[in-house]
Coordinates of C-alpha atoms in Angstrom, one line a residue:
M858 CA -12.3 -0.4 -3.2
T859 CA -11.7 -0.4 0.3
T860 CA -11.3 -2.9 3.0
A861 CA -13.2 -3.1 6.2
T862 CA -10.7 -5.2 8.2
T863 CA -8.8 -3.2 10.7
R864 CA -6.5 -3.9 13.7
A865 CA -9.1 -2.5 16.0
P866 CA -10.3 -4.7 18.9
R867 CA -13.5 -6.6 18.3
T868 CA -16.6 -5.6 20.3
P869 CA -17.8 -8.4 22.7
S870 CA -20.7 -10.5 21.6
A871 CA -24.2 -9.3 22.4
R872 CA -27.7 -10.7 21.6
S873 CA -29.7 -9.1 18.9
G874 CA -32.1 -7.6 21.5
A875 CA -29.3 -5.7 23.1
P876 CA -29.2 -2.0 22.9
T877 CA -27.2 -0.6 20.1
V878 CA -23.9 1.2 21.3
R879 CA -23.0 4.5 19.8
L880 CA -19.5 4.5 18.6
S881 CA -18.1 7.9 18.8
S882 CA -14.3 7.5 18.3
P883 CA -12.5 5.5 15.7
A884 CA -10.4 3.9 18.6
A885 CA -13.6 2.3 19.7
Q886 CA -14.8 1.1 16.4
P887 CA -14.3 -2.8 16.1
S888 CA -13.3 -4.4 12.8
L889 CA -15.9 -5.5 10.2
P890 CA -14.7 -8.6 8.7
S891 CA -18.0 -9.6 7.1
L892 CA -17.7 -6.6 4.7
T893 CA -14.3 -7.9 3.5
G894 CA -15.9 -11.3 2.8
L895 CA -18.8 -9.7 1.0
R896 CA -16.2 -7.8 -1.1
W897 CA -14.9 -11.0 -2.4
M898 CA -18.4 -12.2 -3.5
A899 CA -18.7 -8.9 -5.5
A900 CA -15.5 -9.5 -7.2
L901 CA -16.5 -13.0 -7.9
L902 CA -19.7 -11.7 -9.6
V903 CA -17.7 -9.5 -11.9
F904 CA -15.4 -12.3 -12.8
G905 CA -18.3 -14.4 -13.8
L906 CA -19.8 -11.7 -16.0
H907 CA -16.5 -11.4 -17.8
V908 CA -16.2 -15.3 -18.3
H909 CA -19.8 -14.9 -19.8
N910 CA -18.8 -12.0 -22.2
F911 CA -15.7 -13.9 -23.3
G912 CA -17.9 -16.9 -24.4
Y913 CA -16.1 -19.7 -22.6
F914 CA -19.4 -21.7 -22.5
G915 CA -21.8 -22.5 -25.4
G916 CA -25.2 -24.4 -25.3
T917 CA -26.6 -25.2 -21.9
G918 CA -23.5 -24.1 -20.1
G919 CA -23.8 -20.7 -21.7
R920 CA -27.3 -20.3 -20.7
L921 CA -26.5 -21.2 -17.1
V922 CA -23.5 -18.7 -16.9
S923 CA -25.7 -16.1 -18.4
W924 CA -28.5 -16.8 -15.8
G925 CA -26.1 -16.8 -12.8
F926 CA -23.6 -14.1 -13.9
G927 CA -25.4 -11.9 -16.6
A928 CA -26.1 -9.3 -13.9
G929 CA -22.5 -9.5 -12.5
A930 CA -21.9 -5.7 -13.4
T931 CA -23.9 -4.9 -10.4
G932 CA -20.9 -6.0 -8.4
V933 CA -19.4 -2.7 -9.2
S934 CA -22.4 -0.8 -7.7
F935 CA -21.9 -3.0 -4.4
F936 CA -18.2 -1.7 -4.5
F937 CA -19.4 1.8 -4.6
L938 CA -21.8 1.5 -1.8
L939 CA -19.3 -0.4 0.2
S940 CA -16.6 2.3 -0.3
G941 CA -19.0 5.0 1.0
F942 CA -19.7 2.9 4.1
V943 CA -16.2 1.8 4.9
L944 CA -14.7 5.3 4.4
T945 CA -17.3 6.9 6.8
W946 CA -16.9 4.0 9.2
S947 CA -13.1 4.7 9.6
A948 CA -13.1 8.4 9.2
R949 CA -10.9 10.1 11.8
P950 CA -12.1 13.1 13.7
G951 CA -10.0 16.1 12.8
D952 CA -8.5 14.3 9.8
R953 CA -7.0 16.5 7.1
A954 CA -8.1 16.2 3.5
L955 CA -4.4 15.9 2.3
A956 CA -3.8 13.0 4.8
F957 CA -7.0 11.3 3.7
W958 CA -6.2 11.5 -0.1
R959 CA -2.6 10.3 0.7
R960 CA -3.9 7.2 2.2
R961 CA -6.3 6.7 -0.6
I962 CA -3.5 7.0 -3.1
A963 CA -1.4 4.5 -1.3
R964 CA -4.3 2.1 -1.2
I965 CA -5.2 2.0 -5.0
Y966 CA -2.4 3.6 -7.0
P967 CA 0.4 0.9 -6.7
V968 CA -1.7 -1.9 -8.1
H969 CA -3.3 0.4 -10.7
L970 CA 0.0 1.5 -12.1
V971 CA 1.5 -2.1 -12.2
T972 CA -1.8 -3.4 -14.0
L973 CA -1.6 -0.4 -16.3
A974 CA 1.9 -1.4 -17.3
V975 CA 0.8 -4.9 -17.8
A976 CA -2.0 -3.7 -20.1
L977 CA 0.5 -1.6 -22.2
V978 CA 2.8 -4.4 -22.6
M979 CA -0.1 -6.6 -23.8
A980 CA -1.3 -4.0 -26.1
Y981 CA 2.0 -3.9 -27.9
T982 CA 2.9 -7.6 -27.8
L983 CA -0.3 -9.5 -28.2
T984 CA -2.3 -9.7 -31.5
H985 CA -5.8 -8.2 -31.8
Q986 CA -5.3 -5.7 -29.0
A987 CA -6.0 -2.0 -29.4
R988 CA -3.2 0.2 -28.9
P989 CA -3.9 3.3 -26.8
T990 CA -2.9 6.8 -27.8
A991 CA -0.6 8.9 -25.5
H992 CA -3.6 10.9 -24.4
Q993 CA -5.6 7.7 -23.5
T994 CA -2.6 6.3 -21.5
L995 CA -2.2 9.6 -19.6
A996 CA -5.9 9.9 -18.9
N997 CA -6.0 6.2 -17.7
A998 CA -2.9 6.8 -15.5
L999 CA -4.4 9.9 -13.8
L1000 CA -7.8 8.2 -13.4
L1001 CA -9.6 10.7 -15.7
H1002 CA -10.6 8.4 -18.5
S1003 CA -14.0 7.5 -17.3
W1004 CA -15.3 11.0 -17.8
W1005 CA -14.9 10.7 -21.5
R1006 CA -17.1 7.8 -22.7
P1007 CA -15.0 6.8 -25.7
W1008 CA -11.9 6.2 -23.4
W1009 CA -13.6 4.5 -20.4
Q1010 CA -12.3 1.0 -21.3
T1011 CA -8.9 1.8 -22.6
L1012 CA -5.9 -0.4 -21.4
N1013 CA -7.2 -2.2 -18.3
P1014 CA -11.0 -1.9 -18.8
V1015 CA -12.0 -2.4 -15.2
S1016 CA -10.1 0.7 -14.2
W1017 CA -13.0 2.8 -15.1
S1018 CA -14.4 2.2 -11.6
L1019 CA -11.3 3.4 -10.1
A1020 CA -11.8 6.8 -11.9
C1021 CA -15.2 7.0 -10.1
E1022 CA -13.6 6.1 -6.9
A1023 CA -11.0 8.9 -7.4
F1024 CA -13.8 11.3 -7.8
F1025 CA -15.6 9.9 -4.7
Y1026 CA -12.3 10.4 -2.7
A1027 CA -12.1 14.0 -3.8
A1028 CA -15.6 14.7 -2.6
F1029 CA -15.5 12.7 0.7
P1030 CA -13.9 15.3 3.0
A1031 CA -16.8 17.7 2.2
L1032 CA -19.3 14.8 2.5
I1033 CA -18.1 13.7 6.0
L1034 CA -18.3 17.2 7.2
L1035 CA -21.9 17.5 5.9
L1036 CA -23.0 14.1 7.6
R1037 CA -21.6 15.2 11.0
R1038 CA -23.6 18.4 10.8
L1039 CA -26.8 16.8 9.7
G1040 CA -27.3 14.2 12.4
A1041 CA -29.5 11.1 12.1
R1042 CA -32.6 12.7 10.6
G1043 CA -30.7 14.8 8.1
S1044 CA -28.6 11.8 7.1
T1045 CA -31.6 9.7 6.4
A1046 CA -33.1 12.5 4.3
L1047 CA -29.8 12.7 2.4
G1048 CA -29.9 8.9 1.8
G1049 CA -33.5 9.2 0.4
L1050 CA -32.3 11.9 -2.0
S1051 CA -29.5 9.5 -3.0
V1052 CA -32.1 6.6 -3.9
A1053 CA -34.3 9.2 -5.8
A1054 CA -31.3 10.5 -7.8
V1055 CA -30.5 6.8 -8.9
M1056 CA -34.2 6.4 -9.9
V1057 CA -34.1 9.6 -12.0
L1058 CA -30.9 8.8 -13.6
A1059 CA -32.0 5.3 -14.6
W1060 CA -35.3 6.5 -15.9
A1061 CA -33.5 9.2 -17.9
E1062 CA -31.1 6.8 -19.6
A1063 CA -33.8 4.3 -20.2
H1064 CA -35.7 6.9 -22.1
H1065 CA -32.5 8.1 -23.9
W1066 CA -32.3 11.6 -22.4
W1067 CA -28.6 11.6 -23.2
D1068 CA -26.6 10.5 -26.3
R1069 CA -24.3 8.3 -24.3
S1070 CA -24.7 6.0 -21.2
V1071 CA -24.0 7.5 -17.8
Y1072 CA -23.2 3.9 -16.6
S1073 CA -19.4 4.8 -16.4
F1074 CA -19.9 8.6 -15.6
P1075 CA -18.3 9.2 -12.3
A1076 CA -20.8 11.9 -11.2
A1077 CA -23.7 9.6 -12.0
R1078 CA -22.4 6.9 -9.6
L1079 CA -21.9 9.4 -6.7
P1080 CA -25.4 8.8 -5.2
E1081 CA -24.4 5.2 -4.6
F1082 CA -21.3 6.1 -2.7
V1083 CA -23.3 8.8 -0.7
L1084 CA -26.0 6.2 0.2
G1085 CA -23.2 3.9 1.6
A1086 CA -21.8 6.8 3.6
V1087 CA -25.2 7.5 5.0
T1088 CA -25.9 4.0 6.3
A1089 CA -22.4 3.9 8.0
R1090 CA -23.2 7.1 9.6
L1091 CA -26.6 5.8 11.0
V1092 CA -24.9 2.7 12.2
L1093 CA -22.4 4.9 14.1
L1094 CA -25.0 7.0 15.6
G1095 CA -27.1 3.8 16.7
R1096 CA -30.0 4.7 14.7
W1097 CA -29.9 2.0 12.0
R1098 CA -33.2 0.2 11.9
G1099 CA -32.7 -2.1 9.0
P1100 CA -33.5 -5.8 8.7
G1101 CA -31.2 -8.7 9.8
L1102 CA -28.4 -10.1 7.8
E1103 CA -30.5 -13.1 6.4
A1104 CA -33.4 -10.9 5.4
S1105 CA -31.2 -8.3 3.7
L1106 CA -29.3 -11.0 1.8
A1107 CA -32.5 -12.4 0.5
L1108 CA -33.6 -8.9 -0.8
A1109 CA -30.3 -8.4 -2.4
V1110 CA -30.5 -11.8 -4.2
I1111 CA -34.1 -11.0 -5.4
G1112 CA -33.0 -7.7 -6.9
Y1113 CA -29.9 -9.3 -8.4
F1114 CA -32.1 -11.8 -10.3
L1115 CA -34.6 -8.9 -11.4
V1116 CA -31.9 -7.2 -13.3
P1117 CA -32.5 -9.1 -16.6
Q1118 CA -36.0 -7.7 -16.6
V1119 CA -34.7 -4.0 -17.0
T1120 CA -32.7 -2.2 -19.7
P1121 CA -29.1 -3.1 -19.5
G1122 CA -26.7 -0.6 -18.3
Y1123 CA -27.3 1.9 -15.4
S1124 CA -30.9 1.0 -15.0
A1125 CA -29.8 -2.3 -13.4
T1126 CA -28.7 -0.3 -10.4
V1127 CA -32.4 0.3 -9.5
C1128 CA -33.0 -3.4 -9.0
T1129 CA -30.2 -4.0 -6.6
I1130 CA -29.6 -0.7 -4.7
A1131 CA -32.1 -1.3 -2.0
G1132 CA -30.9 -4.8 -1.2
F1133 CA -27.2 -3.9 -1.2
A1134 CA -27.9 -0.8 1.0
L1135 CA -29.6 -3.0 3.5
L1136 CA -27.1 -6.0 3.3
I1137 CA -23.9 -3.8 4.0
P1138 CA -25.1 -2.4 7.3
A1139 CA -26.7 -5.7 8.3
A1140 CA -23.4 -7.4 8.0
A1141 CA -21.7 -4.7 10.0
V1142 CA -24.4 -4.9 12.7
A1143 CA -23.7 -8.8 12.7
D1144 CA -20.2 -8.1 13.5
L1145 CA -20.8 -5.6 16.2
R1146 CA -23.3 -7.9 18.0
G1147 CA -21.4 -11.1 17.5
L1148 CA -24.1 -12.7 15.4
P1149 CA -23.5 -15.6 13.0
S1150 CA -22.1 -14.6 9.6
L1151 CA -21.0 -16.7 6.9
W1152 CA -18.8 -13.7 5.4
R1153 CA -16.7 -13.5 8.5
H1154 CA -15.1 -16.9 7.9
R1155 CA -11.3 -16.7 7.9
R1156 CA -11.0 -17.8 4.3
M1157 CA -13.7 -15.6 3.1
V1158 CA -11.9 -12.6 4.8
R1159 CA -8.6 -13.6 3.1
L1160 CA -10.0 -13.8 -0.3
G1161 CA -11.6 -10.4 0.5
E1162 CA -8.1 -9.0 1.1
L1163 CA -7.1 -10.2 -2.3
S1164 CA -10.2 -9.1 -4.1
F1165 CA -8.9 -5.6 -5.1
A1166 CA -5.9 -7.1 -6.8
F1167 CA -8.1 -9.9 -8.2
Y1168 CA -10.5 -7.4 -9.6
M1169 CA -7.6 -5.5 -11.3
I1170 CA -5.9 -8.4 -12.9
H1171 CA -8.6 -11.0 -13.8
L1172 CA -9.7 -9.3 -17.0
L1173 CA -6.1 -9.1 -18.3
V1174 CA -5.8 -13.0 -17.8
L1175 CA -8.9 -13.4 -19.8
R1176 CA -7.9 -11.2 -22.4
A1177 CA -4.3 -12.8 -22.7
A1178 CA -6.0 -16.2 -23.0
T1179 CA -7.8 -15.1 -26.2
S1180 CA -4.4 -15.5 -28.0
V1181 CA -4.6 -19.2 -27.3
L1182 CA -8.3 -19.9 -26.9
G1183 CA -9.5 -17.7 -29.5
T1184 CA -12.4 -15.2 -29.4
K1185 CA -15.5 -16.7 -27.8
P1186 CA -14.7 -20.3 -28.0
R1187 CA -17.9 -21.6 -26.5
F1188 CA -16.7 -24.8 -25.0
G1189 CA -19.0 -27.6 -23.8
V1190 CA -19.7 -27.7 -20.0
L1191 CA -16.6 -29.8 -19.0
T1192 CA -14.1 -28.1 -21.2
G1193 CA -15.5 -24.7 -20.2
M1194 CA -15.3 -25.4 -16.5
A1195 CA -11.7 -26.6 -17.0
V1196 CA -10.7 -23.5 -18.8
T1197 CA -12.6 -21.2 -16.4
T1198 CA -10.9 -22.9 -13.4
A1199 CA -7.5 -22.5 -15.0
A1200 CA -8.2 -18.8 -15.7
F1201 CA -9.5 -18.4 -12.2
G1202 CA -6.4 -20.1 -10.8
V1203 CA -3.9 -17.9 -12.7
A1204 CA -5.8 -14.8 -11.8
L1205 CA -6.0 -15.7 -8.1
A1206 CA -2.3 -16.6 -7.9
L1207 CA -1.4 -13.3 -9.6
S1208 CA -3.7 -11.4 -7.3
W1209 CA -1.9 -13.0 -4.3
A1210 CA 1.5 -11.9 -5.8
L1211 CA 0.2 -8.4 -6.4
Y1212 CA -1.2 -8.1 -2.8
E1213 CA 1.9 -9.5 -1.2
G1214 CA 4.5 -8.1 -3.5
V1215 CA 3.0 -4.7 -4.4
E1216 CA -0.2 -3.5 -2.6
R1217 CA 1.1 -4.1 1.0
P1218 CA 4.8 -3.2 0.6
A1219 CA 3.9 -0.1 -1.4
R1220 CA 1.2 1.1 1.1
R1221 CA 3.7 0.6 4.0
L1222 CA 6.3 2.6 2.1
L1223 CA 3.9 5.5 1.1
L1224 CA 2.5 5.9 4.5
R1225 CA 5.8 5.5 6.4
R1226 CA 6.2 8.6 8.6
R1227 CA 9.2 10.4 8.0
R1228 CA 11.5 10.3 11.0
R1229 CA 12.5 13.9 11.9
P1230 CA 16.0 14.0 13.3
A1231 CA 15.9 14.4 16.9
P1232 CA 16.8 18.0 18.0
R1233 CA 20.2 18.4 19.5
P1234 CA 20.2 19.4 23.1
R1235 CA 21.0 23.0 23.5
T1236 CA 24.3 23.3 25.5
V1237 CA 23.8 25.9 28.3
P1238 CA 27.0 26.9 30.1
V1239 CA 26.7 25.6 33.6
P1240 CA 28.8 27.4 36.1
Q1241 CA 31.5 25.1 37.5
P1242 CA 31.6 24.9 41.2
E1243 CA 34.8 26.2 42.8
A1244 CA 37.4 23.8 43.6
A1245 CA 37.0 22.6 47.2
H1246 CA 39.7 24.0 49.6
V1247 CA 41.9 21.2 50.8
R1248 CA 43.0 22.1 54.2
Q1249 CA 46.6 21.2 54.7
P1250 CA 47.6 19.8 58.0
E1251 CA 48.8 22.8 60.2
V1252 CA 52.3 22.5 61.4
I1253 CA 52.6 23.7 65.0
P1254 CA 56.1 24.9 65.9
V1255 CA 57.4 23.3 69.2
R1256 CA 59.9 25.0 71.5
Q1257 CA 63.1 23.3 72.3
S1258 CA 62.3 23.4 75.9
E1259 CA 58.9 21.8 75.5
A1260 CA 60.2 19.2 73.3
A1261 CA 60.2 15.6 74.7
P1262 CA 63.7 14.4 75.4
V1263 CA 64.9 12.0 72.8
R1264 CA 66.3 8.8 74.1
Q1265 CA 69.5 8.0 72.5
P1266 CA 70.2 4.4 72.0
E1267 CA 72.8 2.7 74.2
A1268 CA 76.1 2.0 72.6
V1269 CA 76.9 -1.5 71.9
P1270 CA 80.3 -2.7 73.2
A1271 CA 82.6 -3.7 70.5
P1272 CA 83.8 -7.3 70.5
G1273 CA 87.1 -8.1 72.0
P1274 CA 88.5 -7.9 75.8
Q1275 CA 87.7 -4.9 77.7
P1276 CA 90.1 -3.2 80.2
E1277 CA 87.7 -3.2 83.1
A1278 CA 86.7 -6.7 82.7
V1279 CA 90.2 -7.8 82.7
R1280 CA 91.0 -5.8 85.8
A1281 CA 88.2 -7.4 87.8
C1282 CA 89.3 -11.0 86.8
R1283 CA 92.9 -10.1 88.1
E1284 CA 91.6 -8.8 91.5
A1285 CA 89.5 -11.9 91.9
A1286 CA 92.3 -14.1 91.3
A1287 CA 94.8 -12.4 93.5
P1288 CA 93.7 -14.0 96.9
A1289 CA 93.8 -17.4 95.5
R1290 CA 97.5 -16.9 94.7
D1291 CA 98.2 -15.8 98.2

């Protein structure tokens, strides 16, 4: 399962009659929130199917649940188509296969391993739970168990679809190279071959060509993934010519309610593949052109973000409830609705905890780029400039004859009577005596 919400800027609104803009680089590709909202609806269909299988409702309520959710298994087919579309939509030019696989592992493995651990604890603590062997546990942990039919529902049963997704991820680098070489006409032809392959496989299973069902066989589900990738490629090239969102939704609903008319199992894919293959690109085009879309509502998008964790945990909640409610209790309408609401609330709360506490932090941790130590600057010896010569003041010798006369300070007479002054006073006083 993949998410279609990204941090890319949204495309400005345009009317439905506006020419389609070809998107050539991931930086120019806007987010597609309607696809995330639709993903929640697919997860809800699977939840309703499992409520029906656990027999929460009896009588009239059971018949209504069977009518509404008996075909809920087709929600997994929607996931496969959506996965092909989103991965092709967000494919990066020049991206390496190892980098792509690393991002996919970071996307699904943390939640898978946590729910696997929960399933192991439940298998060894709750009654009436099958205990897996070591080989089954290892195959489930490596997402290989769906290749062997007897093991496809060991531990957390819904993880069989992750084994299919792991196979799709392994094939995607080659698929995206092929789509880029084929162009619009070649991609359309490949999509037609994918639809034909689904028809042939469904016919072969209905006529019992194989001893075992191909419903959970990863290679048999590859055509759905390829078809989703083809529709995304056509939207990217501006060559998609499908109906609008309302008409596509109507076709998908009609196909969904035709499922009870065919043989259960893989054959149900034939009823819904056309409607789903039209609905996904129609929702994408509605987002690109700014057309109204119920699935783009903020709450729908938020639930869509939780849908993967909800998908992975909800069946474990229903299975744990059997130790309290028993096997197929078949309650009345009111009691059945109360029990279903409680199970739904617990599963939703746990999915929020998984998303916020496991999925997002683990993804950030696994995709965190390792910071390489900054290279130390090379010390190159720089020639030091010579010390500036400080010119000392030049002392010019002066000849004694040329030297200016130095004025000596006048002598200060010592205190007391001086001889000359006394003599002058006597001479001035002499005539007076005569």
